[in-house]
Coordinates of C-alpha atoms in Angstrom, one line a residue:
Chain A
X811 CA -227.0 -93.1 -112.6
X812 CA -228.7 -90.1 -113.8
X813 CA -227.4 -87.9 -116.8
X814 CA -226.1 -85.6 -114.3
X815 CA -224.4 -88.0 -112.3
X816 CA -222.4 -89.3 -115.2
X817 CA -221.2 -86.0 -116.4
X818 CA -220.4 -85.5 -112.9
X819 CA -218.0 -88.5 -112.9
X820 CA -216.3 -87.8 -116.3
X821 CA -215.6 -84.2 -115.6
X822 CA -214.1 -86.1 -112.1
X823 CA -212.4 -88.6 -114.1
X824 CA -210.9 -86.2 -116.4
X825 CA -209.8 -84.0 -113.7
X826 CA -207.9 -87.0 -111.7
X827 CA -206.0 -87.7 -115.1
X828 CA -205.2 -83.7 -114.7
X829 CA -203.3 -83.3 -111.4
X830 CA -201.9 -87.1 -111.8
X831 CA -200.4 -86.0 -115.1
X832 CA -198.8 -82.4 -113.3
X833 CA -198.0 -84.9 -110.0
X834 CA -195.9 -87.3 -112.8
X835 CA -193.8 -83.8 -114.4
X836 CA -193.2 -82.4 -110.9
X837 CA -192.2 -86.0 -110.1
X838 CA -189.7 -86.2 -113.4
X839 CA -188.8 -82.0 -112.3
X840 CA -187.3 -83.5 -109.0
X841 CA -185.7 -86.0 -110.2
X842 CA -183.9 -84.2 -112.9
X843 CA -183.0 -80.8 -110.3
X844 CA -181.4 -83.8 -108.0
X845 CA -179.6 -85.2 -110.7
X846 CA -178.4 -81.9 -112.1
X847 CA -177.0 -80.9 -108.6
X848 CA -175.0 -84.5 -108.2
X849 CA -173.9 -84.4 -111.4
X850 CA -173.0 -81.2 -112.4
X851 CA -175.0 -80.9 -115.6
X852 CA -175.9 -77.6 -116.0
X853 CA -178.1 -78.0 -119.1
X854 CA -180.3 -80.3 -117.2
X855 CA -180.7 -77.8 -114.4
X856 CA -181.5 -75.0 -117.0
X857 CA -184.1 -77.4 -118.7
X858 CA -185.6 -78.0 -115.2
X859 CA -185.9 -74.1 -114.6
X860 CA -187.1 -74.0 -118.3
X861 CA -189.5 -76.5 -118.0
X862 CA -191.1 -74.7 -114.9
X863 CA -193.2 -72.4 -116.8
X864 CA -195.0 -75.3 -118.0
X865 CA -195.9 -77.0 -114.9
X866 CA -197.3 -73.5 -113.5
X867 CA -199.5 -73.1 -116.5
X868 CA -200.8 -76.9 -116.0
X869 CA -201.3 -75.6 -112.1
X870 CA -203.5 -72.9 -113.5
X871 CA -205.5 -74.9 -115.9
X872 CA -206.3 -77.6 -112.9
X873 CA -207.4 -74.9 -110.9
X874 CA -210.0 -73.5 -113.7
X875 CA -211.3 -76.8 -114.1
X876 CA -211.7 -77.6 -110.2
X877 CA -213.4 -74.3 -110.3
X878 CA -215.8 -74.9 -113.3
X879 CA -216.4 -78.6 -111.8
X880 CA -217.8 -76.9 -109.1
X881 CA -219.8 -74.0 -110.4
X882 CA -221.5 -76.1 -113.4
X883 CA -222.2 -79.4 -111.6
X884 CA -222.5 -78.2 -107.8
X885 CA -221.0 -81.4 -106.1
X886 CA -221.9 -82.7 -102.6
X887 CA -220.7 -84.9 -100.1
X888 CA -217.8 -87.3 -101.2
X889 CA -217.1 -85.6 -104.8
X890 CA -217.0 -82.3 -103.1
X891 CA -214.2 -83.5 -100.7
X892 CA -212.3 -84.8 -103.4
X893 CA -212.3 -81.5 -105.6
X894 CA -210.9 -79.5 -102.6
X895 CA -208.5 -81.9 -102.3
X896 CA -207.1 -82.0 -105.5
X897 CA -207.1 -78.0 -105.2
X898 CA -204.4 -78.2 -102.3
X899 CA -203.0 -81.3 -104.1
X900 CA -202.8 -79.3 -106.9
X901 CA -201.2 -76.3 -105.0
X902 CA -198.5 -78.2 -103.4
X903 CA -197.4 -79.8 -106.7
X904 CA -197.1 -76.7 -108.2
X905 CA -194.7 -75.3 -105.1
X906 CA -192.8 -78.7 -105.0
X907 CA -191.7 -77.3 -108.8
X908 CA -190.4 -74.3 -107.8
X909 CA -188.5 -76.0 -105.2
X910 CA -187.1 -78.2 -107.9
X911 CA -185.7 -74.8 -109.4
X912 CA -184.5 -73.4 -106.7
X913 CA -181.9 -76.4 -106.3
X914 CA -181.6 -76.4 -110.4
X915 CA -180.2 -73.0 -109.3
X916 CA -178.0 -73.8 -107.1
X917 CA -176.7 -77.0 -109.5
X918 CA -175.6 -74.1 -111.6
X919 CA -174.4 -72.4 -109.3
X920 CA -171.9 -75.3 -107.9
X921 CA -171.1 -76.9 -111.4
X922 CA -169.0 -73.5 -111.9
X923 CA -167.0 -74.0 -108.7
X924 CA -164.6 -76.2 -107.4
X925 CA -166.4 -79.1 -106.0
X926 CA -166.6 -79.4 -102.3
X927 CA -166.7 -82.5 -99.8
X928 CA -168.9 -82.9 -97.7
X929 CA -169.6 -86.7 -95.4
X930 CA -173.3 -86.2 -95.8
X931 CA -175.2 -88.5 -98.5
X932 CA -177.7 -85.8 -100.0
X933 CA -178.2 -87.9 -102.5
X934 CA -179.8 -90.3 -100.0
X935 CA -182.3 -87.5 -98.7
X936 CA -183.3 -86.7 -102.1
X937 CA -184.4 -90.5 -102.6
X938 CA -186.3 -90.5 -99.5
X939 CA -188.0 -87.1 -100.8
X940 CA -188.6 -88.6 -104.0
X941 CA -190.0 -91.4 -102.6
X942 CA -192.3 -89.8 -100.7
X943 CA -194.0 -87.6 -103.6
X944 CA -194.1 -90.7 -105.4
X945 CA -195.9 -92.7 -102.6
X946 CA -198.2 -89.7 -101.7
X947 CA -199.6 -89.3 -104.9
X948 CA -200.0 -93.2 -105.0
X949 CA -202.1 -92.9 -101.6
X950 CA -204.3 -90.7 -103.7
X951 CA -204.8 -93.0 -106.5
X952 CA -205.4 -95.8 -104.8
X953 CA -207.4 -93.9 -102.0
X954 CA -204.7 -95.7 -99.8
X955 CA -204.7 -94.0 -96.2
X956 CA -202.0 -96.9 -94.9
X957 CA -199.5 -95.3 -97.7
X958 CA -200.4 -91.7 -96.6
X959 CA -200.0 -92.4 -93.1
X960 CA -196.1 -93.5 -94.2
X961 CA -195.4 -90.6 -96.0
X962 CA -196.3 -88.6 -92.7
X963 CA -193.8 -90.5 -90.7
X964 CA -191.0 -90.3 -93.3
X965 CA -191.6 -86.9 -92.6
X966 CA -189.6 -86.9 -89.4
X967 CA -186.5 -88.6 -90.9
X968 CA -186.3 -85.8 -93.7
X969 CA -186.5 -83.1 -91.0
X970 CA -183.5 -85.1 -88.8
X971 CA -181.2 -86.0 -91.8
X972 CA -181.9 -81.9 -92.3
X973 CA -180.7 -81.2 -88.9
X974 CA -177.1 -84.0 -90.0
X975 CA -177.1 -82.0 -93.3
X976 CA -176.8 -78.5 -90.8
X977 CA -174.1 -80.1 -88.5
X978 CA -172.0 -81.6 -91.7
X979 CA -171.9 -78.2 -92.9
X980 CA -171.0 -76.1 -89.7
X981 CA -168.1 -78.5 -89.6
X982 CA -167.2 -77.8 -92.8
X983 CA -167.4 -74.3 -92.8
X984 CA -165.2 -74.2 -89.6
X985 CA -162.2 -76.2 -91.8
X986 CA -163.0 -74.5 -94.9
X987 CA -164.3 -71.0 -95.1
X988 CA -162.9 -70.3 -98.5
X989 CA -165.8 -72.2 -99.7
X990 CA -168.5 -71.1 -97.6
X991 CA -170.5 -70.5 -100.4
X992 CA -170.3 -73.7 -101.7
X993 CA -171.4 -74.8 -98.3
X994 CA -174.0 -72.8 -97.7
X995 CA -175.8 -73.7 -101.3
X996 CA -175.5 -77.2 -100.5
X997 CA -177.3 -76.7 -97.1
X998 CA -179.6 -74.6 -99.2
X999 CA -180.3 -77.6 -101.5
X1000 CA -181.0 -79.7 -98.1
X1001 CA -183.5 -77.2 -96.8
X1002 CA -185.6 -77.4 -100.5
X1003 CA -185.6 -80.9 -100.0
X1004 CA -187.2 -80.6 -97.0
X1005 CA -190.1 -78.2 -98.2
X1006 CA -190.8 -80.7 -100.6
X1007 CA -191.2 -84.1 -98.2
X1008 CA -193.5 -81.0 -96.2
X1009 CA -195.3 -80.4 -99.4
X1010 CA -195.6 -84.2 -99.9
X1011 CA -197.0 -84.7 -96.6
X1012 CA -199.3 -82.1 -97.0
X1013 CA -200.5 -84.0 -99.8
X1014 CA -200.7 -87.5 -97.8
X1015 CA -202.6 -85.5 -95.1
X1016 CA -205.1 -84.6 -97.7
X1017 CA -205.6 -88.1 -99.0
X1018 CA -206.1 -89.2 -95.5
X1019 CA -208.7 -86.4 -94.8
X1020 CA -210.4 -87.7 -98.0
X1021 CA -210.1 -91.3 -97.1
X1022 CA -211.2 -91.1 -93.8
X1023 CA -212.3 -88.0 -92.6
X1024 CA -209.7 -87.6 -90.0
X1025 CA -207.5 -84.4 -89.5
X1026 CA -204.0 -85.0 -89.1
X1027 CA -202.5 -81.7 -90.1
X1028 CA -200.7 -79.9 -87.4
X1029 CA -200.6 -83.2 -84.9
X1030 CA -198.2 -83.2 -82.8
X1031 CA -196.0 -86.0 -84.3
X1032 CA -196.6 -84.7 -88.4
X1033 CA -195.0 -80.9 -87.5
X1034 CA -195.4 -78.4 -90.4
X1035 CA -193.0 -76.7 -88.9
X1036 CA -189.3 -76.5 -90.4
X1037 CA -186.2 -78.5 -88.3
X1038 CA -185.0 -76.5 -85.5
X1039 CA -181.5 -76.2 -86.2
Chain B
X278 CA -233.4 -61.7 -102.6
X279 CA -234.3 -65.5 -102.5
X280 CA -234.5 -66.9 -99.1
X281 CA -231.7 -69.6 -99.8
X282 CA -229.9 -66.0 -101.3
X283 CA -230.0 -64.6 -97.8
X284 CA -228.7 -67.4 -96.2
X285 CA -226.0 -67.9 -98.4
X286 CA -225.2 -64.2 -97.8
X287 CA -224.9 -64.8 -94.5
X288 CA -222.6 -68.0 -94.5
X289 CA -220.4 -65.7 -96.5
X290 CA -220.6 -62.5 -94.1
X291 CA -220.2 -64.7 -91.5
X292 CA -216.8 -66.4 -93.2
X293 CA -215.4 -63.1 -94.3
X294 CA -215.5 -62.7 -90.5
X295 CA -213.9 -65.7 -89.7
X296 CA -210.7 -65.1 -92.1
X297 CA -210.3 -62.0 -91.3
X298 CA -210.0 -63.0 -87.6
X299 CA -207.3 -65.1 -88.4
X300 CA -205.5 -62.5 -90.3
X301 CA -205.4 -60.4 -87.4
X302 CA -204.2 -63.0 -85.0
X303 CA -201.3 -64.0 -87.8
X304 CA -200.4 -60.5 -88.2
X305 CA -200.1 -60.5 -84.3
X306 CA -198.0 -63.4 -84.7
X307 CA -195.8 -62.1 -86.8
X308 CA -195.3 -59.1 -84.7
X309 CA -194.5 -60.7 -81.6
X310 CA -191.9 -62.5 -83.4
X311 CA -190.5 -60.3 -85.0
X312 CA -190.3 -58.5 -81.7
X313 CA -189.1 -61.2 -79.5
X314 CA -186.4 -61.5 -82.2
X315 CA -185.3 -58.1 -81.3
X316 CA -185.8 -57.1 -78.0
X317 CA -184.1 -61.2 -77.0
X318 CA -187.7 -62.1 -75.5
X319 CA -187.7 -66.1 -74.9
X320 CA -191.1 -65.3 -73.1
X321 CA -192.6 -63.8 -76.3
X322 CA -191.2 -66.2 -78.3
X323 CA -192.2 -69.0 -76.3
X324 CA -196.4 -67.5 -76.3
X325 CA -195.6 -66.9 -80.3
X326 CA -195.0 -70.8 -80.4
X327 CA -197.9 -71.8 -77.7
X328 CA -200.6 -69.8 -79.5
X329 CA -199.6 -71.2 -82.9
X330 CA -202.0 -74.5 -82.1
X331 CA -204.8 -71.8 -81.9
X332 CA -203.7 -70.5 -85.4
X333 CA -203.8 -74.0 -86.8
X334 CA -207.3 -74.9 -85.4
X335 CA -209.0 -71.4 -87.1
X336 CA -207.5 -72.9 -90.5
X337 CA -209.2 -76.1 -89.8
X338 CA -212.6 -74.6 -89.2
X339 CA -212.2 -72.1 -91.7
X340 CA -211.7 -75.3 -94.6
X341 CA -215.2 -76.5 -92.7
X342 CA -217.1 -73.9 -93.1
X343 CA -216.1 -73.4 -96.7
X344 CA -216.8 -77.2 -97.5
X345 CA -220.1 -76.9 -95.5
X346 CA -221.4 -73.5 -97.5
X347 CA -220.1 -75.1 -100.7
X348 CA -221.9 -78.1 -99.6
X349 CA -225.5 -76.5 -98.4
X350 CA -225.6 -73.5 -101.0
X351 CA -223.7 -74.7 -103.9
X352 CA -222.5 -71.1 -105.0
X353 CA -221.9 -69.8 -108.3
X354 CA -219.8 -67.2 -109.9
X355 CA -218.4 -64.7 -107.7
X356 CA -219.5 -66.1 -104.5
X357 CA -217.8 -69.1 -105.5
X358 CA -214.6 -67.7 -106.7
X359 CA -215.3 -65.9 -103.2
X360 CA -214.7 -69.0 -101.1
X361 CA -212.1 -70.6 -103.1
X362 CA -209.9 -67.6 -102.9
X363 CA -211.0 -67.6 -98.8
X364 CA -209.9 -71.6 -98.7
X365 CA -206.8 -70.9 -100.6
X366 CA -205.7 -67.6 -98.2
X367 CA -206.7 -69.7 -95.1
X368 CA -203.8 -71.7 -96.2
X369 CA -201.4 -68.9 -96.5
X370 CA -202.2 -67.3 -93.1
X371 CA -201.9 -70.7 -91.9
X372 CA -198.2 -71.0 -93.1
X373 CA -197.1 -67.8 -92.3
X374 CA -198.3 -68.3 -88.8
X375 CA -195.3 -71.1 -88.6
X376 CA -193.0 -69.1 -90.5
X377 CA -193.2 -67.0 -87.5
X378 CA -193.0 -69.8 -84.8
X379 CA -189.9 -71.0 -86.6
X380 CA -188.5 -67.1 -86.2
X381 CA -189.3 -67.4 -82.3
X382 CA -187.2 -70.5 -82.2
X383 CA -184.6 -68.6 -83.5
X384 CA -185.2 -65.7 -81.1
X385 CA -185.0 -67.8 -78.2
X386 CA -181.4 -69.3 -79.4
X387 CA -180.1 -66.1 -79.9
X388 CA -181.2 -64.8 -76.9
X389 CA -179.3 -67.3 -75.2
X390 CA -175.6 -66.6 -76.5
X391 CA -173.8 -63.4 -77.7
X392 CA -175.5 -60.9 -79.3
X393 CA -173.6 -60.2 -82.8
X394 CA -173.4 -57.3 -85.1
X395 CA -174.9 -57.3 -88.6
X396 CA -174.6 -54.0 -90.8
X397 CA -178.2 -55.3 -91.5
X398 CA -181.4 -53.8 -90.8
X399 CA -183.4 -56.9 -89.8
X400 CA -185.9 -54.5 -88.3
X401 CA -186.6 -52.8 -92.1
X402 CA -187.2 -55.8 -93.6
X403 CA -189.7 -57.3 -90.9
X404 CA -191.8 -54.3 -91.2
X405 CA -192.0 -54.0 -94.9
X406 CA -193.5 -58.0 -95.0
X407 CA -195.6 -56.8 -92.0
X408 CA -196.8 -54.3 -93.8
X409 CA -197.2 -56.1 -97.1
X410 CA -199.3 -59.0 -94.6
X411 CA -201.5 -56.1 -93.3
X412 CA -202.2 -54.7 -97.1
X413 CA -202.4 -58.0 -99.0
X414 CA -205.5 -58.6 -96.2
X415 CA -207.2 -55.3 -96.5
X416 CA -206.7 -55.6 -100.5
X417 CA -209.2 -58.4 -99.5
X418 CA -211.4 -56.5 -97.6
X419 CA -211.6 -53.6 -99.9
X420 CA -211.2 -55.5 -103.0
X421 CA -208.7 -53.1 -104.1
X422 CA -206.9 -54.5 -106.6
X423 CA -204.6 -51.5 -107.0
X424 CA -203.5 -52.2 -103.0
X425 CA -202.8 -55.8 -104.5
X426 CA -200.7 -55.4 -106.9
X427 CA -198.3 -53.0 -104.5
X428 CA -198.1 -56.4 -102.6
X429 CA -196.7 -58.0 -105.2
X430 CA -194.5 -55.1 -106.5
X431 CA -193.0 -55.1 -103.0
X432 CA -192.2 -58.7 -102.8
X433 CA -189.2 -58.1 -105.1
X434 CA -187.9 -55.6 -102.4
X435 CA -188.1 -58.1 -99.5
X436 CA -186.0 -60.8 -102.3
X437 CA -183.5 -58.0 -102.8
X438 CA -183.3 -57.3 -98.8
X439 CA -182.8 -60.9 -98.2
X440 CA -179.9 -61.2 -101.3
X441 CA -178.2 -58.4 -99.0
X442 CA -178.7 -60.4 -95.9
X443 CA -177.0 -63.1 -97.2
X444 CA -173.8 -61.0 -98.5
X445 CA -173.7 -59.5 -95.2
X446 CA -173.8 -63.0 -93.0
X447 CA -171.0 -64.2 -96.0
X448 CA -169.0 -61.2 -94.7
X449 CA -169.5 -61.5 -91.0
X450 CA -168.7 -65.4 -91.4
X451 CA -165.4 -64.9 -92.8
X452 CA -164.6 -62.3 -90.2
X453 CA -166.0 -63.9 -87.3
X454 CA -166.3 -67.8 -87.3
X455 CA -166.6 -68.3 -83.9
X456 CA -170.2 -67.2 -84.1
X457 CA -171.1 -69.0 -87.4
X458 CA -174.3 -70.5 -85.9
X459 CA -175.5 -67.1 -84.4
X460 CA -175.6 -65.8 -87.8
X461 CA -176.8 -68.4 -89.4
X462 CA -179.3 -68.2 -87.4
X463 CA -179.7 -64.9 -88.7
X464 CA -180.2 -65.5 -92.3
X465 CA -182.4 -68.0 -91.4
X466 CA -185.1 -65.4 -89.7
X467 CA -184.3 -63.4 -92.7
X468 CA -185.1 -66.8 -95.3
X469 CA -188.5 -66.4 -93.2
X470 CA -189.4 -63.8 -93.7
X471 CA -188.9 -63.6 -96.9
X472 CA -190.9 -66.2 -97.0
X473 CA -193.7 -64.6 -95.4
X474 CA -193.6 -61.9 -98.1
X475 CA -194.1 -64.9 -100.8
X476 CA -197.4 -66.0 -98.6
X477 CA -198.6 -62.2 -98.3
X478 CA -197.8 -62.0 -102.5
X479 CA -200.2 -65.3 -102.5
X480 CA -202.5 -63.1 -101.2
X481 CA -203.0 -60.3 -102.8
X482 CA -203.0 -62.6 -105.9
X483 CA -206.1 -64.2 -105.0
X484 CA -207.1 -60.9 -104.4
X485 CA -206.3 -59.7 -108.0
X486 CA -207.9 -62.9 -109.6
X487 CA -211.1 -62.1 -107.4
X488 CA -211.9 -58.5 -108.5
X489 CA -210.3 -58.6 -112.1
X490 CA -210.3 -62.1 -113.0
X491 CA -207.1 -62.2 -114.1
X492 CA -204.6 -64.6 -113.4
X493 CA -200.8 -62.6 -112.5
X494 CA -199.1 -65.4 -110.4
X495 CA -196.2 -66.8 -111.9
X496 CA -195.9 -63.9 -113.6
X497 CA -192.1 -63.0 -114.6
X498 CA -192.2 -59.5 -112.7
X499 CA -194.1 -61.7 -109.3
X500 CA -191.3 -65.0 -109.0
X501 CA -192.7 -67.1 -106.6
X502 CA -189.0 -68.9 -106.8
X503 CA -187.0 -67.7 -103.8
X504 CA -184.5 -64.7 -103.9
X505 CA -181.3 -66.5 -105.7
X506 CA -178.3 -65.6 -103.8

């Protein structure tokens, strides 16, 4: 390997350790914004929307470092493809946090009202959503196109359980129009979920396009598009 | 100029082209949605949602030719900030194009019940993020960062439009709950559009980083987060 070629790599190596680190806090940012809005803790939802500032800074620095990758060591071929992907990776991470204060918000928001019923398991979506960051940024690690090609499936179920989450509410709404606010935050809190498991599957369609060169994006089966409710 | 200069040149006229192509065409887009919305034009809405797969190719060969002139002419400095700001806008025109097929799926519901009254201009909003598309584009074009940051002044306009929306479907709701899903519907094509004015903010962003360098996104006064309401 020449002296080039090993700078190349460590500046690589270094950047992986980057965007896994930011995958891991956007990861723990989910986790806590879903626990905040099932548990009504409104001090975890304010530390998730605290903590936000954080993870777009960390967006930003693997950003500059993609950038000066490119400009000082001018990679080709397979290293090229990789940097690219890590800056979309890197972009959809950074959205899948915002996402995760957007339901922190409305956690806050419901904690202060009477609590509403609704025979939807939320709960049960944000698993499957969590599941699927999890599993996408595994794909990448392990350069695992199988694992990606899950995530993109899993896809679908997040979209339909979307579509229950819609239905569940109109009912409820109907019954109950006092709280339609209530209601319509919690169908909020669906639809986030849902831009994340997009976001995720953005990211498994990168590591596939990495992996094997194929473009999956915008098939027919693996819609960007939102539910049609 | 170095021979490898002018070619590289070239590439970049010749991409400057292509994206700006594709702005047009998503600008379209979002106008014949916006209109079929409207006017209750399932045809309109049903060509904004067959010419999306058109939309979604140009993305794809738009990411090819920036890997390919990354890959052949290894640019530095601006030209490279050049094509990573192209790659990262591709992306945004790209989503916007299926914001706006998800508003033509909500044009041809409504045009297929009841027409109901908001005390809502709809209309106001659409142009103002059609307007903020248009400017956040030729901000590119013109490098103007002064046109860029009027983008992202006016996104917090289009956050407050859609807070109004919302208090106006709460209203409606209560009063009229036998057409809850025509106005949800509603808020919905608002919720796009608002997202759109996020994307066309994304924009002029890049745009801002390209001719000034610095870095205003996440910025307190630019919230990517959407509108709380």
């Amino acid at each position: 390997m020449s002296r080039h070629a090993i700078h190349l790599q460590k500046a690589i190596d270094a950047l992986k350790r980057m965007i896994l680190s930011l995958g891991a806090d956007v990861e723990n940012s989910v986790k806590q914004a879903v626990q905040s809005l099932a548990q009504r803790q409104i001090d975890l939802a304010t530390k998730v929307i605290e903590t936000d500032a954080e993870i777009d800074q960390r967006e930003v620095d693997v950003e500059e470092e993609c950038l000066k990758i490119l400009a000082l060591h001018q990679p080709v071929a397979n290293d090229l493809r990789l940097i690219i992907a890590i800056l979309k990776i890197n972009n959809d991470l950074e959205r899948i946090g915002d996402l995760s204060v957007n339901i922190a918000e409305r956690a806050i928001y419901l904690s202060n009202v009477a609590r509403v019923d609704l025979p939807f398991d939320l709960q049960k979506m944000a698993e499957k959503v969590q599941s699927m960051l999890k599993r996408s940024l595994d794909a990448l690690v392990n350069r695992d196109e199988k694992l990606a090609y899950q995530v993109c499936a899993d896809d679908d179920e997040v979209d339909t359980m979307n579509r229950e989450m819609y239905g569940c509410v109109e009912q409820a709404i109907k019954k109950d129009s006092a709280n339609l606010n209530s209601y319509i935050q919690l169908l909020s809190a669906s639809r986030y979920l849902e831009r994340m498991a997009d976001h995720a599957t953005n990211i498994a369609e990168d590591v596939i396009y990495l992996v094997t060169g194929d473009i999956i994006r915008h098939g027919s089966n693996f819609s960007q598009e939102e539910a049609d409710f």
